[in-house]
Amino acid sequence: MRKREYDEDDVRVRPGKGSRPRTRIRPAHEDAVGGFVVAVDRGRYTVLVEPERGSAQKRRQQPQRRLVVAMKARELGRKGIVVGDRVALVGDVSGRPDTLARVVRVEPRSSMLRRSADDTDDTDGIERPVVANADQLVIVTALADPPPRPRMIDRMLVAAFDAEIEALLCLTKPDLAPPDPLVALYEPLGVSHVVVRKGGSLDELRDHLTGRISVLVGHSGVGKSTLVNALVPDANRAVSQVNAVTGRGRHTSTSAVALELPEGGWIIDTPGVRSFGLAHVSVETVLAGFPDLVEGTVDCPKGCTHLGDGCALDAWVAAGNADPARLESLRRLLSSREGSPDDAP
C-alpha cells in the first residue's frame, strides 16, 4: 500500500490578521459637497445641493441646483440629523432618480430647537430635536376655533429663549375673536406679533420671514398648513377642519419639511403639536423666559422652587409689578417639568 503524499493544497491555513493596525482616524472627505437638509423620512434625507462658487467654467461643469437623497454614513454613529442641518455629502450627488449619497459630516449648528416628549403617559424627559439652524420661531395660534392656549404659547417662548432664537406670534382667525386680549398679554415681554386674516394680505408676515430661516409651530387646527400654502403656492400641504366635539384639529402635517419662499428665505413647517415639553430646560432658563418676573426672585429663599409658600414672587405680583396670569403660567411650566399634566386651554 502506497503512502499518501501531501502538499500545501491539503493544509487549510487561517489567514492572519495582517500587520496593518486598526485606526480611529476617519477619512477627511475633502471632496464632499455641502447641502441643506429639507426633509427627513425614515432614515433617508432629502438635501438641497447648490453649485459651488468658482469660475464660470467650473460652474458650467457642475450639476445645477438639485435635490439629493442620502443616507447617514456609519461613522456618524448615533448623531442625529434633522431638517435645517447643513451637511457634507459624498457618493452619487447627481440627484438622479434611484441614486443614493452618503452624509459624512454635520456642520456646526447655530441653533437647535428642542422639545421633550411629555405628551405621553410615560414622560421620559428625553430631548426631541425639532429643527436646526433656525433663527426665528413663528408661533401660530388661532384666536378661536380652537381657542388660544396661553400656556402652550409660554412653553414655546421658553423653548425659543433656550435655543436663542427670536419669537414671532402669528394670530389667525381674527374674524372669530379680537386679538387685543392675547396681544396685551405678551406685549410687555416684547414679543412681536402679526394678525393674519383669511384672504387678506400677507405682506406684514412676509416682511418678518424674508431672508430668514423660520420654523412654524402650533397645535393642530390653527390654520398653519393653510398659511404655508398661501406663502408657498407649490407647497400643497394638507389641511383639515377642527373636530366639533373635542375642539382640536387633526394632524395633517406628518413630518417637518423646509420650503423655500419666493421672496427669499425658508419656512420649516412642522407637525401640529398638542404639547411642548420642557423637561430638558433648567428652572433658571424657564424663569429667564419671563423677564417681567425675574427681578421679583431676588428676595426668594435659597433653593426656592417658585411653586410653594415662601416664594417672593407672590408679594412681587401683589404689589402690581407683574400680571398674575404670568406668574400662573410660570408655575404651570415649572409644574409640568416635574411630571404634572399641562392642561389644555
PDB file of N, CA and C in Angstrom, residues 15 20 32 53 63 90 128 133 183 205 232 256 308 329:
ATOM      1  N   PRO A  15      -6.201  32.674   7.534  1.00  0.00           N
ATOM      2  CA  PRO A  15      -5.443  33.877   7.173  1.00  0.00           C
ATOM      3  C   PRO A  15      -5.120  34.708   8.402  1.00  0.00           C
ATOM      4  N   ARG A  20      -1.311  45.496   9.513  1.00  0.00           N
ATOM      5  CA  ARG A  20      -1.841  46.861   9.493  1.00  0.00           C
ATOM      6  C   ARG A  20      -2.765  47.076  10.691  1.00  0.00           C
ATOM      7  N   ALA A  32     -16.106  66.350  -0.335  1.00  0.00           N
ATOM      8  CA  ALA A  32     -17.540  66.291  -0.024  1.00  0.00           C
ATOM      9  C   ALA A  32     -18.243  67.560  -0.502  1.00  0.00           C
ATOM     10  N   ARG A  53     -19.259  77.802  -5.709  1.00  0.00           N
ATOM     11  CA  ARG A  53     -18.793  79.047  -6.300  1.00  0.00           C
ATOM     12  C   ARG A  53     -17.423  78.836  -6.931  1.00  0.00           C
ATOM     13  N   PRO A  63     -23.132  70.033 -11.824  1.00  0.00           N
ATOM     14  CA  PRO A  63     -24.590  69.908 -11.916  1.00  0.00           C
ATOM     15  C   PRO A  63     -25.257  71.133 -11.306  1.00  0.00           C
ATOM     16  N   VAL A  90     -21.023  62.675   0.120  1.00  0.00           N
ATOM     17  CA  VAL A  90     -20.126  62.019  -0.828  1.00  0.00           C
ATOM     18  C   VAL A  90     -20.943  60.963  -1.575  1.00  0.00           C
ATOM     19  N   ARG A 128     -36.252  65.978  22.180  1.00  0.00           N
ATOM     20  CA  ARG A 128     -36.624  65.667  20.807  1.00  0.00           C
ATOM     21  C   ARG A 128     -36.243  66.866  19.942  1.00  0.00           C
ATOM     22  N   ASN A 133     -30.626  75.237  13.081  1.00  0.00           N
ATOM     23  CA  ASN A 133     -30.187  76.444  12.375  1.00  0.00           C
ATOM     24  C   ASN A 133     -31.294  77.436  12.057  1.00  0.00           C
ATOM     25  N   VAL A 183     -52.781  89.842  22.561  1.00  0.00           N
ATOM     26  CA  VAL A 183     -51.657  90.726  22.264  1.00  0.00           C
ATOM     27  C   VAL A 183     -51.217  91.457  23.524  1.00  0.00           C
ATOM     28  N   LEU A 205     -46.446  89.666   7.321  1.00  0.00           N
ATOM     29  CA  LEU A 205     -45.815  88.411   7.720  1.00  0.00           C
ATOM     30  C   LEU A 205     -44.596  88.132   6.852  1.00  0.00           C
ATOM     31  N   VAL A 232     -46.271  79.680   0.195  1.00  0.00           N
ATOM     32  CA  VAL A 232     -45.552  78.917  -0.826  1.00  0.00           C
ATOM     33  C   VAL A 232     -46.596  78.191  -1.672  1.00  0.00           C
ATOM     34  N   ALA A 256     -41.594  67.285   9.529  1.00  0.00           N
ATOM     35  CA  ALA A 256     -41.083  68.628   9.252  1.00  0.00           C
ATOM     36  C   ALA A 256     -40.527  68.677   7.839  1.00  0.00           C
ATOM     37  N   GLY A 308     -44.196  77.006  45.789  1.00  0.00           N
ATOM     38  CA  GLY A 308     -44.920  76.903  47.056  1.00  0.00           C
ATOM     39  C   GLY A 308     -44.849  78.148  47.906  1.00  0.00           C
ATOM     40  N   SER A 329     -48.690  81.174  34.718  1.00  0.00           N
ATOM     41  CA  SER A 329     -48.087  80.457  33.597  1.00  0.00           C
ATOM     42  C   SER A 329     -46.724  79.906  33.977  1.00  0.00           C
TER      43      SER A 329
END
